[in-house]
């Protein structure tokens, strides 16, 4: 979820989520998103818009996968879920299903190593 601050000149008109800003500016959420999009591309905009990512959006976790053949320990593909799905010529949903079957030891052909990313703590 994004957080917005809308300025008219140097005056702060509103701040908050898209819903909160839309309500403060007396417009629908869709109209607010159009307003934001138009003002990003405007050369001399009446309003300036600061868009910030929330902490939750910044710390979104991703997982890196390494897929091996179980018999030979040969690496087939490594990367995020979409990369692995493409490398195995399957849909993303089929890949997640494969991961589930490997974890529950119902698949004997592949072995999958999962490495979570984005969960490191910063001091």
PDB file of C-alpha atoms in Angstrom:
ATOM      1  CA  UNK A   1       0.000   0.000   0.000  1.00  0.00           C
ATOM      2  CA  UNK A   2       1.293   3.442  -0.882  1.00  0.00           C
ATOM      3  CA  UNK A   3       1.146   6.586   1.175  1.00  0.00           C
ATOM      4  CA  UNK A   4       0.610   9.943  -0.547  1.00  0.00           C
ATOM      5  CA  UNK A   5       1.225  13.578   0.305  1.00  0.00           C
ATOM      6  CA  UNK A   6      -0.512  16.100  -1.982  1.00  0.00           C
ATOM      7  CA  UNK A   7       0.816  19.670  -2.067  1.00  0.00           C
ATOM      8  CA  UNK A   8      -0.716  22.695  -3.785  1.00  0.00           C
ATOM      9  CA  UNK A   9       2.257  24.993  -4.124  1.00  0.00           C
ATOM     10  CA  UNK A  10       3.889  24.740  -0.694  1.00  0.00           C
ATOM     11  CA  UNK A  11       0.663  23.988   1.178  1.00  0.00           C
ATOM     12  CA  UNK A  12      -0.115  20.423   2.215  1.00  0.00           C
ATOM     13  CA  UNK A  13      -3.633  19.594   0.951  1.00  0.00           C
ATOM     14  CA  UNK A  14      -3.846  16.037   2.274  1.00  0.00           C
ATOM     15  CA  UNK A  15      -1.833  12.987   3.211  1.00  0.00           C
ATOM     16  CA  UNK A  16      -2.584   9.322   3.712  1.00  0.00           C
ATOM     17  CA  UNK A  17      -3.597   6.296   1.681  1.00  0.00           C
ATOM     18  CA  UNK A  18      -5.280   6.597  -1.709  1.00  0.00           C
ATOM     19  CA  UNK A  19      -8.715   6.206  -0.098  1.00  0.00           C
ATOM     20  CA  UNK A  20      -7.993   8.866   2.529  1.00  0.00           C
ATOM     21  CA  UNK A  21      -6.641  11.344  -0.022  1.00  0.00           C
ATOM     22  CA  UNK A  22      -9.521  10.694  -2.419  1.00  0.00           C
ATOM     23  CA  UNK A  23     -11.997  11.411   0.357  1.00  0.00           C
ATOM     24  CA  UNK A  24     -10.159  14.603   1.375  1.00  0.00           C
ATOM     25  CA  UNK A  25     -10.152  15.804  -2.253  1.00  0.00           C
ATOM     26  CA  UNK A  26     -13.839  14.819  -2.736  1.00  0.00           C
ATOM     27  CA  UNK A  27     -13.245  12.297  -5.523  1.00  0.00           C
ATOM     28  CA  UNK A  28     -13.456   8.563  -6.088  1.00  0.00           C
ATOM     29  CA  UNK A  29     -10.428   6.301  -5.700  1.00  0.00           C
ATOM     30  CA  UNK A  30     -10.261   5.775  -9.488  1.00  0.00           C
ATOM     31  CA  UNK A  31     -10.377   9.531 -10.055  1.00  0.00           C
ATOM     32  CA  UNK A  32      -7.587   9.930  -7.483  1.00  0.00           C
ATOM     33  CA  UNK A  33      -5.346   7.417  -9.290  1.00  0.00           C
ATOM     34  CA  UNK A  34      -6.016   9.241 -12.591  1.00  0.00           C
ATOM     35  CA  UNK A  35      -5.176  12.508 -10.836  1.00  0.00           C
ATOM     36  CA  UNK A  36      -1.875  11.059  -9.569  1.00  0.00           C
ATOM     37  CA  UNK A  37      -1.006   9.620 -12.999  1.00  0.00           C
ATOM     38  CA  UNK A  38      -1.756  12.899 -14.815  1.00  0.00           C
ATOM     39  CA  UNK A  39       0.266  14.967 -12.364  1.00  0.00           C
ATOM     40  CA  UNK A  40       3.321  12.702 -12.606  1.00  0.00           C
ATOM     41  CA  UNK A  41       3.601  13.417 -16.337  1.00  0.00           C
ATOM     42  CA  UNK A  42       2.634  17.108 -16.230  1.00  0.00           C
ATOM     43  CA  UNK A  43       5.408  19.592 -16.984  1.00  0.00           C
ATOM     44  CA  UNK A  44       3.901  22.412 -14.918  1.00  0.00           C
ATOM     45  CA  UNK A  45       1.549  20.700 -12.506  1.00  0.00           C
ATOM     46  CA  UNK A  46      -0.596  22.684 -10.086  1.00  0.00           C
ATOM     47  CA  UNK A  47      -0.132  19.945  -7.503  1.00  0.00           C
ATOM     48  CA  UNK A  48       2.987  18.092  -6.438  1.00  0.00           C
ATOM     49  CA  UNK A  49       2.567  14.540  -5.243  1.00  0.00           C
ATOM     50  CA  UNK A  50       4.909  12.566  -3.033  1.00  0.00           C
ATOM     51  CA  UNK A  51       4.311   8.841  -3.195  1.00  0.00           C
ATOM     52  CA  UNK A  52       5.931   6.670  -0.544  1.00  0.00           C
ATOM     53  CA  UNK A  53       5.960   2.936  -0.118  1.00  0.00           C
ATOM     54  CA  UNK A  54       4.886   1.636   3.253  1.00  0.00           C
ATOM     55  CA  UNK A  55       7.298  -0.417   5.318  1.00  0.00           C
ATOM     56  CA  UNK A  56       5.305  -3.553   4.538  1.00  0.00           C
ATOM     57  CA  UNK A  57       5.633  -3.008   0.785  1.00  0.00           C
ATOM     58  CA  UNK A  58       9.371  -2.291   1.082  1.00  0.00           C
ATOM     59  CA  UNK A  59      10.033  -5.484   3.034  1.00  0.00           C
ATOM     60  CA  UNK A  60       8.122  -7.790   0.701  1.00  0.00           C
ATOM     61  CA  UNK A  61       9.756 -11.193   0.828  1.00  0.00           C
ATOM     62  CA  UNK A  62      10.704 -13.163  -2.238  1.00  0.00           C
ATOM     63  CA  UNK A  63      12.011 -16.678  -2.440  1.00  0.00           C
ATOM     64  CA  UNK A  64      14.823 -17.937  -4.636  1.00  0.00           C
ATOM     65  CA  UNK A  65      14.544 -21.544  -5.768  1.00  0.00           C
ATOM     66  CA  UNK A  66      17.122 -24.047  -7.000  1.00  0.00           C
ATOM     67  CA  UNK A  67      15.644 -27.094  -8.746  1.00  0.00           C
ATOM     68  CA  UNK A  68      17.756 -30.269  -8.909  1.00  0.00           C
ATOM     69  CA  UNK A  69      17.255 -33.678 -10.505  1.00  0.00           C
ATOM     70  CA  UNK A  70      17.097 -36.006  -7.536  1.00  0.00           C
ATOM     71  CA  UNK A  71      19.041 -38.882  -9.152  1.00  0.00           C
ATOM     72  CA  UNK A  72      22.048 -36.895 -10.390  1.00  0.00           C
ATOM     73  CA  UNK A  73      21.958 -33.702  -8.259  1.00  0.00           C
ATOM     74  CA  UNK A  74      22.168 -31.778 -11.546  1.00  0.00           C
ATOM     75  CA  UNK A  75      20.859 -28.202 -11.301  1.00  0.00           C
ATOM     76  CA  UNK A  76      17.992 -27.729 -13.757  1.00  0.00           C
ATOM     77  CA  UNK A  77      17.135 -24.088 -13.053  1.00  0.00           C
ATOM     78  CA  UNK A  78      17.647 -21.437 -10.353  1.00  0.00           C
ATOM     79  CA  UNK A  79      15.950 -18.118  -9.679  1.00  0.00           C
ATOM     80  CA  UNK A  80      12.602 -16.753  -8.591  1.00  0.00           C
ATOM     81  CA  UNK A  81       9.353 -18.670  -9.137  1.00  0.00           C
ATOM     82  CA  UNK A  82       8.645 -17.252 -12.613  1.00  0.00           C
ATOM     83  CA  UNK A  83      12.167 -17.993 -13.815  1.00  0.00           C
ATOM     84  CA  UNK A  84      11.953 -21.571 -12.551  1.00  0.00           C
ATOM     85  CA  UNK A  85       8.493 -22.086 -14.049  1.00  0.00           C
ATOM     86  CA  UNK A  86       9.739 -20.871 -17.445  1.00  0.00           C
ATOM     87  CA  UNK A  87      12.848 -23.059 -17.184  1.00  0.00           C
ATOM     88  CA  UNK A  88      10.687 -26.115 -16.492  1.00  0.00           C
ATOM     89  CA  UNK A  89       8.163 -25.171 -19.231  1.00  0.00           C
ATOM     90  CA  UNK A  90       5.213 -24.955 -16.836  1.00  0.00           C
ATOM     91  CA  UNK A  91       2.849 -22.325 -15.510  1.00  0.00           C
ATOM     92  CA  UNK A  92       3.564 -20.522 -12.268  1.00  0.00           C
ATOM     93  CA  UNK A  93       0.672 -22.376 -10.611  1.00  0.00           C
ATOM     94  CA  UNK A  94       2.098 -25.724 -11.710  1.00  0.00           C
ATOM     95  CA  UNK A  95       5.488 -24.716 -10.317  1.00  0.00           C
ATOM     96  CA  UNK A  96       4.008 -23.869  -6.906  1.00  0.00           C
ATOM     97  CA  UNK A  97       2.160 -27.187  -6.991  1.00  0.00           C
ATOM     98  CA  UNK A  98       5.463 -28.938  -7.753  1.00  0.00           C
ATOM     99  CA  UNK A  99       7.118 -27.163  -4.803  1.00  0.00           C
ATOM    100  CA  UNK A 100       4.304 -28.349  -2.554  1.00  0.00           C
ATOM    101  CA  UNK A 101       4.611 -31.941  -3.786  1.00  0.00           C
ATOM    102  CA  UNK A 102       8.399 -31.908  -3.313  1.00  0.00           C
ATOM    103  CA  UNK A 103       8.056 -30.535   0.226  1.00  0.00           C
ATOM    104  CA  UNK A 104       5.542 -33.244   1.134  1.00  0.00           C
ATOM    105  CA  UNK A 105       7.842 -35.857  -0.473  1.00  0.00           C
ATOM    106  CA  UNK A 106       5.220 -36.895  -3.052  1.00  0.00           C
ATOM    107  CA  UNK A 107       7.517 -36.073  -5.983  1.00  0.00           C
ATOM    108  CA  UNK A 108      10.534 -38.315  -6.492  1.00  0.00           C
ATOM    109  CA  UNK A 109      11.985 -36.667  -9.634  1.00  0.00           C
ATOM    110  CA  UNK A 110      13.013 -33.251  -8.322  1.00  0.00           C
ATOM    111  CA  UNK A 111      14.548 -31.719  -5.231  1.00  0.00           C
ATOM    112  CA  UNK A 112      13.982 -28.012  -4.569  1.00  0.00           C
ATOM    113  CA  UNK A 113      16.014 -25.751  -2.316  1.00  0.00           C
ATOM    114  CA  UNK A 114      14.265 -22.558  -1.189  1.00  0.00           C
ATOM    115  CA  UNK A 115      16.104 -19.440   0.009  1.00  0.00           C
ATOM    116  CA  UNK A 116      13.925 -16.611   1.397  1.00  0.00           C
ATOM    117  CA  UNK A 117      15.053 -13.103   0.389  1.00  0.00           C
ATOM    118  CA  UNK A 118      14.140  -9.748   1.865  1.00  0.00           C
ATOM    119  CA  UNK A 119      13.786 -11.063   5.415  1.00  0.00           C
ATOM    120  CA  UNK A 120      17.229  -9.971   6.607  1.00  0.00           C
ATOM    121  CA  UNK A 121      17.177  -7.723   9.651  1.00  0.00           C
ATOM    122  CA  UNK A 122      19.039  -4.423   9.421  1.00  0.00           C
ATOM    123  CA  UNK A 123      20.516  -2.963  12.571  1.00  0.00           C
TER     124      UNK A 123
END
